[in-house]
Amino acid sequence: MKKLLLLCLIACLAATAAFAADDDENKAADRLKAAGTVLDEIQSAPDTGIPENVMSSAQCVAVVPSMLKAGFVFGARYGRGVASCRTPKGWSAPAFFTIKGGSFGLQIGGQAVDLVMLIMNDNGMRNLLASKFKLGADASVAAGPVGRAATADTDWKLRAQVLSYSRARGVFAGLELSGAGIHQDKDSTREFYGHMVPFKTSLTGGLEPPPGAFPFLSTLAKWAKTASK
């Protein structure tokens, strides 16, 4: 039995590694465009989108297009995303990150999931600026409210530093993120900026966003402005 479980774990990790290798070929700029598209599609459906008062309260927004969920007894998650935070000048230059995690349970199959994470308070932002933290340990995480009916519900303000929204095949679906680790994606950072840029520099407004960031930042600014009206 132990050998079977070990083989399952090896197979699951191999699938995750293969996905990561394939994703290396995706340019950072393409990821910014994909992140903008994900956010636009989610918010264009008002009955199932992120409530406006939740979006307007978020200090930072992070998007992971096509995060991989795969598993056979053992589960694995891997994705690459981009984040931006509010600054006095508007939304910050993007920061690139990876998210990795695992779970154990009765599961089989694989699925690509679009993930949006909203960092809601100062403690959550401090964890993000550290560029290395674990959800559920360093920062509390909970599924965020969805749709117009949720706008009157203020319980989310007390629930977590990070609110998550996951979408599979166009439908919101629960995704357990506790235990997932977030780290700076140094390869993508160097590719996009031409040199290493710390999270604290990009996310606090210490760097002007390059033109390539426009597809993501313009979409983010549009929905943030709509939410604040």
mmCIF file of C-alpha atoms in Angstrom:
data_model
loop_
_atom_site.group_PDB
_atom_site.id
_atom_site.type_symbol
_atom_site.label_atom_id
_atom_site.label_comp_id
_atom_site.label_asym_id
_atom_site.label_seq_id
_atom_site.Cartn_x
_atom_site.Cartn_y
_atom_site.Cartn_z
ATOM 1 C CA MET A 1 0.000 0.000 0.000
ATOM 2 C CA LYS A 2 2.841 2.367 0.905
ATOM 3 C CA LYS A 3 4.515 1.688 -2.451
ATOM 4 C CA LEU A 4 1.265 2.482 -4.281
ATOM 5 C CA LEU A 5 0.864 5.778 -2.432
ATOM 6 C CA LEU A 6 4.492 6.645 -3.163
ATOM 7 C CA LEU A 7 4.013 5.950 -6.861
ATOM 8 C CA CYS A 8 0.885 8.130 -6.880
ATOM 9 C CA LEU A 9 2.787 10.962 -5.234
ATOM 10 C CA ILE A 10 5.643 10.685 -7.731
ATOM 11 C CA ALA A 11 3.190 10.696 -10.662
ATOM 12 C CA CYS A 12 1.363 13.727 -9.271
ATOM 13 C CA LEU A 13 4.580 15.676 -8.715
ATOM 14 C CA ALA A 14 5.795 14.754 -12.186
ATOM 15 C CA ALA A 15 2.604 16.132 -13.723
ATOM 16 C CA THR A 16 3.010 19.354 -11.772
ATOM 17 C CA ALA A 17 6.642 19.674 -12.835
ATOM 18 C CA ALA A 18 5.691 19.117 -16.468
ATOM 19 C CA PHE A 19 3.107 21.867 -16.239
ATOM 20 C CA ALA A 20 5.698 24.193 -14.728
ATOM 21 C CA ALA A 21 8.147 23.439 -17.530
ATOM 22 C CA ASP A 22 5.522 24.160 -20.165
ATOM 23 C CA ASP A 23 4.558 27.369 -18.399
ATOM 24 C CA ASP A 24 8.170 28.596 -18.570
ATOM 25 C CA GLU A 25 7.577 29.118 -22.285
ATOM 26 C CA ASN A 26 4.743 31.553 -21.575
ATOM 27 C CA LYS A 27 6.012 35.087 -21.614
ATOM 28 C CA ALA A 28 5.382 37.354 -18.662
ATOM 29 C CA ALA A 29 3.561 39.795 -20.928
ATOM 30 C CA ASP A 30 1.186 37.033 -22.050
ATOM 31 C CA ARG A 31 0.406 36.288 -18.426
ATOM 32 C CA LEU A 32 -0.510 39.936 -17.849
ATOM 33 C CA LYS A 33 -2.908 39.821 -20.788
ATOM 34 C CA ALA A 34 -4.442 36.562 -19.559
ATOM 35 C CA ALA A 35 -4.847 37.989 -16.046
ATOM 36 C CA GLY A 36 -6.651 41.018 -17.455
ATOM 37 C CA THR A 37 -8.965 38.766 -19.467
ATOM 38 C CA VAL A 38 -9.795 36.626 -16.415
ATOM 39 C CA LEU A 39 -10.637 39.676 -14.320
ATOM 40 C CA ASP A 40 -12.693 41.223 -17.114
ATOM 41 C CA GLU A 41 -14.725 38.046 -17.681
ATOM 42 C CA ILE A 42 -15.441 37.561 -13.983
ATOM 43 C CA GLN A 43 -16.539 41.145 -13.401
ATOM 44 C CA SER A 44 -18.578 41.351 -16.604
ATOM 45 C CA ALA A 45 -21.069 38.899 -15.073
ATOM 46 C CA PRO A 46 -22.595 41.055 -12.299
ATOM 47 C CA ASP A 47 -24.730 38.302 -10.787
ATOM 48 C CA THR A 48 -21.721 36.057 -10.260
ATOM 49 C CA GLY A 49 -18.854 38.532 -10.074
ATOM 50 C CA ILE A 50 -16.939 39.908 -7.119
ATOM 51 C CA PRO A 51 -19.176 42.317 -5.140
ATOM 52 C CA GLU A 52 -18.333 45.962 -5.727
ATOM 53 C CA ASN A 53 -17.812 46.812 -2.074
ATOM 54 C CA VAL A 54 -15.385 43.910 -1.739
ATOM 55 C CA MET A 55 -13.411 44.986 -4.803
ATOM 56 C CA SER A 56 -13.348 48.619 -3.677
ATOM 57 C CA SER A 57 -11.972 47.565 -0.267
ATOM 58 C CA ALA A 58 -9.137 45.405 -1.621
ATOM 59 C CA GLN A 59 -5.642 46.792 -1.119
ATOM 60 C CA CYS A 60 -4.078 44.408 -3.631
ATOM 61 C CA VAL A 61 -5.387 42.121 -6.363
ATOM 62 C CA ALA A 62 -3.607 38.961 -7.517
ATOM 63 C CA VAL A 63 -4.682 36.854 -10.502
ATOM 64 C CA VAL A 64 -3.506 33.380 -11.506
ATOM 65 C CA PRO A 65 -4.724 32.404 -14.997
ATOM 66 C CA SER A 66 -5.163 28.648 -15.433
ATOM 67 C CA MET A 67 -3.843 27.354 -12.142
ATOM 68 C CA LEU A 68 -3.453 23.578 -12.386
ATOM 69 C CA LYS A 69 -5.244 21.204 -10.042
ATOM 70 C CA ALA A 70 -4.186 17.588 -10.458
ATOM 71 C CA GLY A 71 -4.440 14.543 -8.308
ATOM 72 C CA PHE A 72 -4.749 10.822 -7.813
ATOM 73 C CA VAL A 73 -5.188 10.286 -4.054
ATOM 74 C CA PHE A 74 -2.522 12.978 -3.572
ATOM 75 C CA GLY A 75 -3.407 16.411 -4.920
ATOM 76 C CA ALA A 76 -1.186 19.167 -6.224
ATOM 77 C CA ARG A 77 -1.614 22.778 -7.241
ATOM 78 C CA TYR A 78 0.699 24.973 -9.261
ATOM 79 C CA GLY A 79 0.252 28.307 -10.933
ATOM 80 C CA ARG A 80 1.928 31.546 -11.949
ATOM 81 C CA GLY A 81 0.271 34.895 -11.433
ATOM 82 C CA VAL A 82 0.590 38.659 -11.202
ATOM 83 C CA ALA A 83 -0.349 41.108 -8.454
ATOM 84 C CA SER A 84 -0.817 44.852 -8.129
ATOM 85 C CA CYS A 85 -1.542 47.087 -5.114
ATOM 86 C CA ARG A 86 -3.131 50.484 -4.643
ATOM 87 C CA THR A 87 -0.712 53.417 -4.414
ATOM 88 C CA PRO A 88 -1.239 57.203 -4.232
ATOM 89 C CA LYS A 89 -0.619 57.277 -8.004
ATOM 90 C CA GLY A 90 -2.950 54.428 -8.886
ATOM 91 C CA TRP A 91 -2.298 50.703 -9.258
ATOM 92 C CA SER A 92 1.308 49.616 -8.866
ATOM 93 C CA ALA A 93 3.642 47.976 -11.331
ATOM 94 C CA PRO A 94 2.913 44.237 -11.438
ATOM 95 C CA ALA A 95 4.700 41.695 -9.274
ATOM 96 C CA PHE A 96 5.083 38.146 -10.573
ATOM 97 C CA PHE A 97 4.645 35.177 -8.251
ATOM 98 C CA THR A 98 4.201 31.424 -8.132
ATOM 99 C CA ILE A 99 1.721 29.565 -5.979
ATOM 100 C CA LYS A 100 2.332 25.960 -5.026
ATOM 101 C CA GLY A 101 0.568 23.618 -2.658
ATOM 102 C CA GLY A 102 -0.638 20.109 -2.059
ATOM 103 C CA SER A 103 -3.396 18.196 -0.357
ATOM 104 C CA PHE A 104 -4.226 14.634 0.604
ATOM 105 C CA GLY A 105 -7.623 13.063 0.047
ATOM 106 C CA LEU A 106 -9.732 10.921 -2.208
ATOM 107 C CA GLN A 107 -9.473 12.676 -5.536
ATOM 108 C CA ILE A 108 -8.649 11.901 -9.124
ATOM 109 C CA GLY A 109 -8.348 13.927 -12.295
ATOM 110 C CA GLY A 110 -6.998 17.316 -13.306
ATOM 111 C CA GLN A 111 -8.528 20.707 -13.860
ATOM 112 C CA ALA A 112 -7.337 24.194 -14.795
ATOM 113 C CA VAL A 113 -8.736 26.893 -12.529
ATOM 114 C CA ASP A 114 -8.594 30.682 -12.802
ATOM 115 C CA LEU A 115 -7.826 32.163 -9.403
ATOM 116 C CA VAL A 116 -8.310 35.711 -8.096
ATOM 117 C CA MET A 117 -7.058 36.682 -4.639
ATOM 118 C CA LEU A 118 -7.926 39.972 -2.944
ATOM 119 C CA ILE A 119 -5.619 41.181 -0.170
ATOM 120 C CA MET A 120 -7.946 43.019 2.171
ATOM 121 C CA ASN A 121 -5.911 44.642 4.963
ATOM 122 C CA ASP A 122 -2.510 45.858 6.118
ATOM 123 C CA ASN A 123 -1.490 42.499 7.584
ATOM 124 C CA GLY A 124 -2.258 40.734 4.329
ATOM 125 C CA MET A 125 -0.322 43.348 2.363
ATOM 126 C CA ARG A 126 2.708 43.013 4.669
ATOM 127 C CA ASN A 127 2.714 39.286 3.991
ATOM 128 C CA LEU A 128 2.500 39.906 0.245
ATOM 129 C CA LEU A 129 5.376 42.403 0.358
ATOM 130 C CA ALA A 130 7.510 39.791 2.082
ATOM 131 C CA SER A 131 7.295 37.899 -1.260
ATOM 132 C CA LYS A 132 7.288 34.558 0.546
ATOM 133 C CA PHE A 133 4.409 33.382 2.705
ATOM 134 C CA LYS A 134 2.008 30.500 3.228
ATOM 135 C CA LEU A 135 -1.756 30.897 2.985
ATOM 136 C CA GLY A 136 -3.562 29.719 6.081
ATOM 137 C CA ALA A 137 -0.422 30.039 8.201
ATOM 138 C CA ASP A 138 1.160 33.457 7.603
ATOM 139 C CA ALA A 139 -2.029 34.900 6.102
ATOM 140 C CA SER A 140 -5.602 33.744 6.715
ATOM 141 C CA VAL A 141 -7.570 32.933 3.560
ATOM 142 C CA ALA A 142 -11.286 32.378 2.907
ATOM 143 C CA ALA A 143 -13.594 32.080 -0.078
ATOM 144 C CA GLY A 144 -15.000 35.513 -0.895
ATOM 145 C CA PRO A 145 -18.693 36.393 -1.282
ATOM 146 C CA VAL A 146 -20.067 36.336 -4.826
ATOM 147 C CA GLY A 147 -22.697 38.356 -6.673
ATOM 148 C CA ARG A 148 -24.864 41.382 -6.002
ATOM 149 C CA ALA A 149 -26.750 39.633 -3.197
ATOM 150 C CA ALA A 150 -23.527 39.491 -1.216
ATOM 151 C CA THR A 151 -22.922 43.233 -1.232
ATOM 152 C CA ALA A 152 -24.972 43.748 1.912
ATOM 153 C CA ASP A 153 -23.018 41.081 3.790
ATOM 154 C CA THR A 154 -20.154 42.626 5.763
ATOM 155 C CA ASP A 155 -18.938 39.440 7.464
ATOM 156 C CA TRP A 156 -16.135 39.156 4.902
ATOM 157 C CA LYS A 157 -14.439 42.168 6.522
ATOM 158 C CA LEU A 158 -13.673 40.049 9.575
ATOM 159 C CA ARG A 159 -13.033 36.711 7.896
ATOM 160 C CA ALA A 160 -9.590 36.796 6.332
ATOM 161 C CA GLN A 161 -6.578 38.754 5.158
ATOM 162 C CA VAL A 162 -7.039 37.161 1.728
ATOM 163 C CA LEU A 163 -10.332 36.472 -0.056
ATOM 164 C CA SER A 164 -10.163 33.979 -2.904
ATOM 165 C CA TYR A 165 -12.285 33.430 -6.000
ATOM 166 C CA SER A 166 -11.708 30.372 -8.175
ATOM 167 C CA ARG A 167 -13.392 29.675 -11.500
ATOM 168 C CA ALA A 168 -13.439 26.451 -13.486
ATOM 169 C CA ARG A 169 -14.983 26.362 -16.965
ATOM 170 C CA GLY A 170 -16.646 29.723 -16.375
ATOM 171 C CA VAL A 171 -18.337 28.680 -13.116
ATOM 172 C CA PHE A 172 -17.164 29.595 -9.641
ATOM 173 C CA ALA A 173 -15.813 26.564 -7.823
ATOM 174 C CA GLY A 174 -14.349 26.107 -4.373
ATOM 175 C CA LEU A 175 -10.584 25.758 -4.157
ATOM 176 C CA GLU A 176 -8.870 24.969 -0.869
ATOM 177 C CA LEU A 177 -5.797 27.203 -0.612
ATOM 178 C CA SER A 178 -4.721 26.631 2.978
ATOM 179 C CA GLY A 179 -1.129 25.451 2.954
ATOM 180 C CA ALA A 180 -0.348 26.865 -0.486
ATOM 181 C CA GLY A 181 2.881 28.849 -0.609
ATOM 182 C CA ILE A 182 3.377 32.096 -2.536
ATOM 183 C CA HIS A 183 6.868 33.062 -3.699
ATOM 184 C CA GLN A 184 8.278 35.667 -6.021
ATOM 185 C CA ASP A 185 8.636 34.429 -9.598
ATOM 186 C CA LYS A 186 12.181 35.644 -10.149
ATOM 187 C CA ASP A 187 12.483 34.340 -13.704
ATOM 188 C CA SER A 188 9.379 36.200 -14.878
ATOM 189 C CA THR A 189 10.422 39.316 -12.980
ATOM 190 C CA ARG A 190 13.790 39.423 -14.728
ATOM 191 C CA GLU A 191 12.171 38.652 -18.075
ATOM 192 C CA PHE A 192 9.656 41.493 -17.771
ATOM 193 C CA TYR A 193 11.784 44.194 -16.143
ATOM 194 C CA GLY A 194 15.209 43.197 -17.430
ATOM 195 C CA HIS A 195 16.540 42.915 -13.871
ATOM 196 C CA MET A 196 15.471 41.768 -10.422
ATOM 197 C CA VAL A 197 12.785 43.942 -8.767
ATOM 198 C CA PRO A 198 11.735 43.223 -5.159
ATOM 199 C CA PHE A 199 8.015 42.977 -4.400
ATOM 200 C CA LYS A 200 8.269 45.948 -2.070
ATOM 201 C CA THR A 201 9.634 48.143 -4.871
ATOM 202 C CA SER A 202 7.020 47.279 -7.473
ATOM 203 C CA LEU A 203 3.955 46.974 -5.231
ATOM 204 C CA THR A 204 4.447 50.191 -3.240
ATOM 205 C CA GLY A 205 4.799 52.432 -6.292
ATOM 206 C CA GLY A 206 8.589 52.643 -6.369
ATOM 207 C CA LEU A 207 8.623 51.719 -10.055
ATOM 208 C CA GLU A 208 6.709 53.066 -13.041
ATOM 209 C CA PRO A 209 4.671 50.315 -14.734
ATOM 210 C CA PRO A 210 6.125 49.454 -18.167
ATOM 211 C CA PRO A 211 3.798 49.603 -21.207
ATOM 212 C CA GLY A 212 3.527 45.803 -21.174
ATOM 213 C CA ALA A 213 1.633 46.007 -17.877
ATOM 214 C CA PHE A 214 -1.245 47.968 -19.449
ATOM 215 C CA PRO A 215 -3.524 45.008 -20.362
ATOM 216 C CA PHE A 216 -3.723 43.968 -16.708
ATOM 217 C CA LEU A 217 -3.533 47.340 -14.946
ATOM 218 C CA SER A 218 -6.073 49.061 -17.197
ATOM 219 C CA THR A 219 -8.604 46.280 -16.607
ATOM 220 C CA LEU A 220 -7.937 46.371 -12.869
ATOM 221 C CA ALA A 221 -8.294 50.167 -12.769
ATOM 222 C CA LYS A 222 -11.547 49.988 -14.754
ATOM 223 C CA TRP A 223 -13.255 47.582 -12.367
ATOM 224 C CA ALA A 224 -11.843 49.240 -9.268
ATOM 225 C CA LYS A 225 -13.236 52.581 -10.484
ATOM 226 C CA THR A 226 -16.612 51.012 -11.239
ATOM 227 C CA ALA A 227 -16.691 49.461 -7.774
ATOM 228 C CA SER A 228 -15.911 52.735 -6.031
ATOM 229 C CA LYS A 229 -18.825 54.641 -7.623
#
